[in-house]
CSV table of C-alpha atoms in Angstrom, one decimal:
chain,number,residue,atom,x,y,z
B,1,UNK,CA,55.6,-138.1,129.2
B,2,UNK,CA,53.6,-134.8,127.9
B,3,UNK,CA,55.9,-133.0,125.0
B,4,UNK,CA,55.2,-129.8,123.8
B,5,UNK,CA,57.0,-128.5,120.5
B,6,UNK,CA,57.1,-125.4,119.0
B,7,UNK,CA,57.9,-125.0,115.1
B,8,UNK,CA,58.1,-122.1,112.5
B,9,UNK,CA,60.0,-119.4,111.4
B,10,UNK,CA,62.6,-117.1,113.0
B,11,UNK,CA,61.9,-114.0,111.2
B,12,UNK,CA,59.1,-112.3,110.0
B,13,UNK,CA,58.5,-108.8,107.7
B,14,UNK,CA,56.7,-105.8,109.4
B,15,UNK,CA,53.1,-106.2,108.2
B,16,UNK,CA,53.4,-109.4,107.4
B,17,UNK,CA,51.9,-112.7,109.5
B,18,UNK,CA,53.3,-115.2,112.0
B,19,UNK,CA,52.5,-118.9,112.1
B,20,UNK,CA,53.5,-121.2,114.7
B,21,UNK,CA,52.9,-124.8,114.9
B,22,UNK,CA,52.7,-126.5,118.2
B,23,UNK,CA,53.0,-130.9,118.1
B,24,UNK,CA,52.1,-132.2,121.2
B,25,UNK,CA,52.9,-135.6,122.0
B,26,UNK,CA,51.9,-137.5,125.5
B,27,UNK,CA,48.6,-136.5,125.1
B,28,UNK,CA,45.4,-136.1,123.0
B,29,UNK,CA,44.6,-132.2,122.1
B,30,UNK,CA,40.8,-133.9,121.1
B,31,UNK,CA,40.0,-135.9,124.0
B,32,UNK,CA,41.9,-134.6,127.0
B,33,UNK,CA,40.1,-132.0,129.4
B,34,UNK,CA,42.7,-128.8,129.2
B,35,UNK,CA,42.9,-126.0,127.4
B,36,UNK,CA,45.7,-125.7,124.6
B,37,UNK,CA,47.3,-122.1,124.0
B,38,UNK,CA,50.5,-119.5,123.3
B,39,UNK,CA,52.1,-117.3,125.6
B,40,UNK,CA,55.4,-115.3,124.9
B,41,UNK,CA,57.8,-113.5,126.3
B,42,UNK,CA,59.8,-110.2,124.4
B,43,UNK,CA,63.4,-110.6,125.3
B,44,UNK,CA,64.6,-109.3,128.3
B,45,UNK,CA,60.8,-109.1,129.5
B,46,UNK,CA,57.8,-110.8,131.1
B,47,UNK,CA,55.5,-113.0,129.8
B,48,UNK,CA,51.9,-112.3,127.7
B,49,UNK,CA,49.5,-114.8,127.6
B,50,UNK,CA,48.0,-114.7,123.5
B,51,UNK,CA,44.7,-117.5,123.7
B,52,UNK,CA,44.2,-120.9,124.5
B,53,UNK,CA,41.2,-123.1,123.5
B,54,UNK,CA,39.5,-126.3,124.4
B,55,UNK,CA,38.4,-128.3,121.9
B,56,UNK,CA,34.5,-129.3,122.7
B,57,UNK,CA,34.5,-125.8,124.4
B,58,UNK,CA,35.8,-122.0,124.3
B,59,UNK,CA,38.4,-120.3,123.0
B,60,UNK,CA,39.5,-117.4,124.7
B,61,UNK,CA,42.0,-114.3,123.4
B,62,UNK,CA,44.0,-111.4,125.3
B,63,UNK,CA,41.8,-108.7,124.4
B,64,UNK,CA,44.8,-106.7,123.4
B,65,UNK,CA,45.6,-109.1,120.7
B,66,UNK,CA,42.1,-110.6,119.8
B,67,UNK,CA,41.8,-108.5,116.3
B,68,UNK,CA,45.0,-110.0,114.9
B,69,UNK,CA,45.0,-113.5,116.4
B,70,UNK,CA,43.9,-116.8,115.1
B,71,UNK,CA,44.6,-120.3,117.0
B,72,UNK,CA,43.2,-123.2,114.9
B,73,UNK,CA,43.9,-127.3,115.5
B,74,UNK,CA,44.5,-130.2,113.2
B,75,UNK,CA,43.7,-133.2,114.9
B,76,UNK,CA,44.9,-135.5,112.2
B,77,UNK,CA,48.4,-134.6,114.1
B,78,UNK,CA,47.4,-133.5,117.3
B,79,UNK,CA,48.9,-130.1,116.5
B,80,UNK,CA,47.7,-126.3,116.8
B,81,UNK,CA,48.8,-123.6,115.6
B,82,UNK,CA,48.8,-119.4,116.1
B,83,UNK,CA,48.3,-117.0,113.6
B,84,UNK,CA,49.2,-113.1,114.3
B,85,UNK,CA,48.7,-110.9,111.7
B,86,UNK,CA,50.0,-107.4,110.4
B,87,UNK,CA,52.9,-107.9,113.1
B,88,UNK,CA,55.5,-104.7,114.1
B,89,UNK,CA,58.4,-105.1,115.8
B,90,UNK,CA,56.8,-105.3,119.1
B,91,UNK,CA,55.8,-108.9,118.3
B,92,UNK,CA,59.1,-109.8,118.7
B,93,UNK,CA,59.1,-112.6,121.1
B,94,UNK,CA,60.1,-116.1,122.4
B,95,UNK,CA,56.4,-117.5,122.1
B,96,UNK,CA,55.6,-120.7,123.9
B,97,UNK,CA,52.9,-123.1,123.8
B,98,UNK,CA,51.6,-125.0,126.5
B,99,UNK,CA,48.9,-126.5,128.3
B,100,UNK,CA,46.6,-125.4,130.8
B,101,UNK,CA,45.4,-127.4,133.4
B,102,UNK,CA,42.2,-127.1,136.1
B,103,UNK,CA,43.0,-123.5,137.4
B,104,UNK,CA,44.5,-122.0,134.1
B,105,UNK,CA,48.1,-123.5,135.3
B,106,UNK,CA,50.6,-123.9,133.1
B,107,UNK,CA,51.9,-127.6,133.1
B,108,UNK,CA,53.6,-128.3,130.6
B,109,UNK,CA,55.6,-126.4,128.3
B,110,UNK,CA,57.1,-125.9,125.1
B,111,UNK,CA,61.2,-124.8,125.0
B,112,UNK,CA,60.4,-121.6,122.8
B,113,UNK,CA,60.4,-120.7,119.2
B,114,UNK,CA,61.8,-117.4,119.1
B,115,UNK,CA,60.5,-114.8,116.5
B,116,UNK,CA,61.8,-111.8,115.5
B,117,UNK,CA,59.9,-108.7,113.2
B,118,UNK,CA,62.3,-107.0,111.0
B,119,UNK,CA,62.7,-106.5,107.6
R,1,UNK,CA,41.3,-104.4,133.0
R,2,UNK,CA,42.9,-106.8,135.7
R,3,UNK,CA,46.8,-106.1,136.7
R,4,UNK,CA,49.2,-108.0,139.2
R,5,UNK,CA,51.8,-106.4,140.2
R,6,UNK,CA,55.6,-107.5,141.7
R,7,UNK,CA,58.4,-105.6,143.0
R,8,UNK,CA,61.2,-106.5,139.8
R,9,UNK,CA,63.7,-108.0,142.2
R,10,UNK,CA,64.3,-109.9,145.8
R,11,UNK,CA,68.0,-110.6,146.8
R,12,UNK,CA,68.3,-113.2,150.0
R,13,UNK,CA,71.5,-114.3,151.3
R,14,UNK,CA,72.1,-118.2,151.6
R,15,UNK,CA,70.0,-120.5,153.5
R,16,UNK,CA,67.1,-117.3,154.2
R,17,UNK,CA,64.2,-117.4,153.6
R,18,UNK,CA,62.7,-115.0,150.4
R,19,UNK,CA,59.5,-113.9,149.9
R,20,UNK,CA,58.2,-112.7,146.7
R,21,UNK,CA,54.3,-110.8,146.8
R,22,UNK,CA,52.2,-110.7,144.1
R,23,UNK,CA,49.7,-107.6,144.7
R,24,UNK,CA,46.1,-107.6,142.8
R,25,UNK,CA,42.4,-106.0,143.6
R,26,UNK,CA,40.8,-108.7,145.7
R,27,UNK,CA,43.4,-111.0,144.7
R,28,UNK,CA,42.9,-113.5,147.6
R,29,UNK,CA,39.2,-114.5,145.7
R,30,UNK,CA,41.1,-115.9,142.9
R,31,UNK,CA,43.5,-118.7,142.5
R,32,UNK,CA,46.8,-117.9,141.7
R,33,UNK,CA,49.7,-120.0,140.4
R,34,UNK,CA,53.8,-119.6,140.6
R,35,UNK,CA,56.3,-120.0,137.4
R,36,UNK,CA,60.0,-120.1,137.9
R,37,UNK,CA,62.1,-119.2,135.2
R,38,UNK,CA,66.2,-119.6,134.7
R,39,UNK,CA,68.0,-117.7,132.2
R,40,UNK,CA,67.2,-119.4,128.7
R,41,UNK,CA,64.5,-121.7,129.9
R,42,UNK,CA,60.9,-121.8,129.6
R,43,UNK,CA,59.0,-121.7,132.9
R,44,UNK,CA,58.4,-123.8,135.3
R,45,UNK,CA,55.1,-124.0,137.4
R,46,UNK,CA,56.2,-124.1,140.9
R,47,UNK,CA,52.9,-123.3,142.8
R,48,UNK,CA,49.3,-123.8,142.1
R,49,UNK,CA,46.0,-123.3,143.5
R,50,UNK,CA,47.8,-120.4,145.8
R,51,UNK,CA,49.6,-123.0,147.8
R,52,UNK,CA,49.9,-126.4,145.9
R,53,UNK,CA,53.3,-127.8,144.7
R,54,UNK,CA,53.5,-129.8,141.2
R,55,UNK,CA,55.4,-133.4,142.0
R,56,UNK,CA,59.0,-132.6,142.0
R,57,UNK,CA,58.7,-129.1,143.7
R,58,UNK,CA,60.8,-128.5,147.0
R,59,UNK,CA,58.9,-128.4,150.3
R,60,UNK,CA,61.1,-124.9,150.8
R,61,UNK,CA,59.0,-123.6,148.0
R,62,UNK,CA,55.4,-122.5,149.2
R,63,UNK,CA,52.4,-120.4,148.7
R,64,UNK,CA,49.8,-118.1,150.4
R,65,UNK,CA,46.7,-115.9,148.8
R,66,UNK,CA,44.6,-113.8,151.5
R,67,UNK,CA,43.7,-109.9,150.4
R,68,UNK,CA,44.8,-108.3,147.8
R,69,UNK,CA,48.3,-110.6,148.0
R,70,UNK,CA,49.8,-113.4,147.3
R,71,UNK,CA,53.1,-114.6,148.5
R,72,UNK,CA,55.9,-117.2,147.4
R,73,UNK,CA,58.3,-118.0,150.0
R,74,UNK,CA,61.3,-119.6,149.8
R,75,UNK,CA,62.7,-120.9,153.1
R,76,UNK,CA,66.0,-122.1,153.5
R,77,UNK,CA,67.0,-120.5,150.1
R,78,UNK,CA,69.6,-122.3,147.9
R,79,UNK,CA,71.7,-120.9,144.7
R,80,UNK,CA,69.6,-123.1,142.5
R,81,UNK,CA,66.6,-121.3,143.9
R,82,UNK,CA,68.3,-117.7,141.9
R,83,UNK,CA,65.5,-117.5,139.2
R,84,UNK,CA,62.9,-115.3,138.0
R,85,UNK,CA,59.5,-115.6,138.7
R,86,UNK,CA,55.8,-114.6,138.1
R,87,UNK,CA,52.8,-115.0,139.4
R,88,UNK,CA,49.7,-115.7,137.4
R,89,UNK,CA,46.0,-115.7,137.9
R,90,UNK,CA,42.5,-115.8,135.7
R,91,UNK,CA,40.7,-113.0,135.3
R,92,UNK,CA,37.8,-111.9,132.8
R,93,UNK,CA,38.3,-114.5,130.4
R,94,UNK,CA,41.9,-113.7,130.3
R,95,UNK,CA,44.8,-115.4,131.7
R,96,UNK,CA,47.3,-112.6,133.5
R,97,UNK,CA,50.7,-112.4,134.6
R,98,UNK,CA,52.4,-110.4,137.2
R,99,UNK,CA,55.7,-108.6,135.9
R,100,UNK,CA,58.0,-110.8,137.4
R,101,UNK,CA,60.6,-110.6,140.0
R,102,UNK,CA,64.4,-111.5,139.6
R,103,UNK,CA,65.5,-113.6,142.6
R,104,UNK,CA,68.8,-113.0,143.6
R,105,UNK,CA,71.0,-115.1,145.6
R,106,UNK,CA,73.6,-113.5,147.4
């Protein structure tokens, strides 16, 4: 069974950067044929899709994020991660990973690491 | 850029059926996909390829993309069903999500 998990802090400065780590078990993030990536959701609000990327192919950004956003893998634990930099408080956000299958559909999902900007 | 938009709430009384529309520019040329969401869980894809259900998915719960729309219906709508959902599609590179709509059951 596919497992998603997200990992990292719950609070972050103003200005400062985020780092997630997602741990996916169930599946290989080197050889399987989806597309790996973050989405969050501000409380209260609807959901933003951040990147995703594939790992023999692209890696695609929400243009309204793209200057401040790094995903990166390790395969040595079949883990990615998200990097956000210089956030304000408006990157306050349950962020998710999860994977994308044919289609860009989201099947499987991480429960959440909520993040919140303040100092 | 590319927007989808839903009305932010639906309220259906027991055992109706409820349909939620998901509005875009030519929307019916793209695939679109469903996500249910209950309070303090992450989402759950309901609908894919405009009218495909994931294994496990109710046959009450279906799909339909023609025009600028794309619909979710509900038929025979239970409590469980009260939820909030959004539609998604690709676009540009970019993967988009409509606002949402709150389900309500009443």
């Amino acid at each position: 069974q596919l497992q998603l998990q997200e990992s990292g802090p719950g609070l972050v400065k103003p200005s400062e950067t985020l780092s997630l780590t997602c741990s996916v078990s169930g599946d290989s993030i080197i050889t399987s044929n989806h597309y790996w990536g973050w989405i969050r959701q501000p409380p209260g609000k609807g959901l933003e899709w951040i990147g995703a990327f594939h790992y023999t192919e692209n890696t695609f950004y929400n243009p309204s994020l793209k200057s401040r956003v790094t995903i990166s893998v390790d395969t040595s634990k079949n883990q990615f991660s998200l990097r956000l930099t210089s956030v304000i408080a408006a990157d306050t956000a349950m962020y998710y990973c999860a994977r994308a299958n044919q289609g860009w559909r989201h099947d499987y999902w991480g429960q959440g690491n909520l993040v919140t900007v303040s100092s | 850029s590319y927007e989808l938009t839903q009305p932010p709430s639906v309220s259906v009384s027991p055992g109706q059926t409820a349909n939620i529309i998901c509005s875009g520019d030519n929307l019916g040329d793209k695939y679109v996909c469903w996500y249910q969401q209950k309070p303090g869980q992450s989402p759950v894809l309901v609908i894919y390829q405009d009218y495909k259900r994931p294994s496990g998915i109710p046959e009450r719960l279906s799909g339909s993309n023609s025009g600028n729309t794309a619909t979710l219906t509900i038929s025979g709508t239970q409590s469980v069903d009260e939820a909030d959902y959004f539609c998604q599609t690709w676009d540009s590179s970019t993967v988009i999500f409509g606002g949402g709509t709150k389900l309500t059951v009443l």
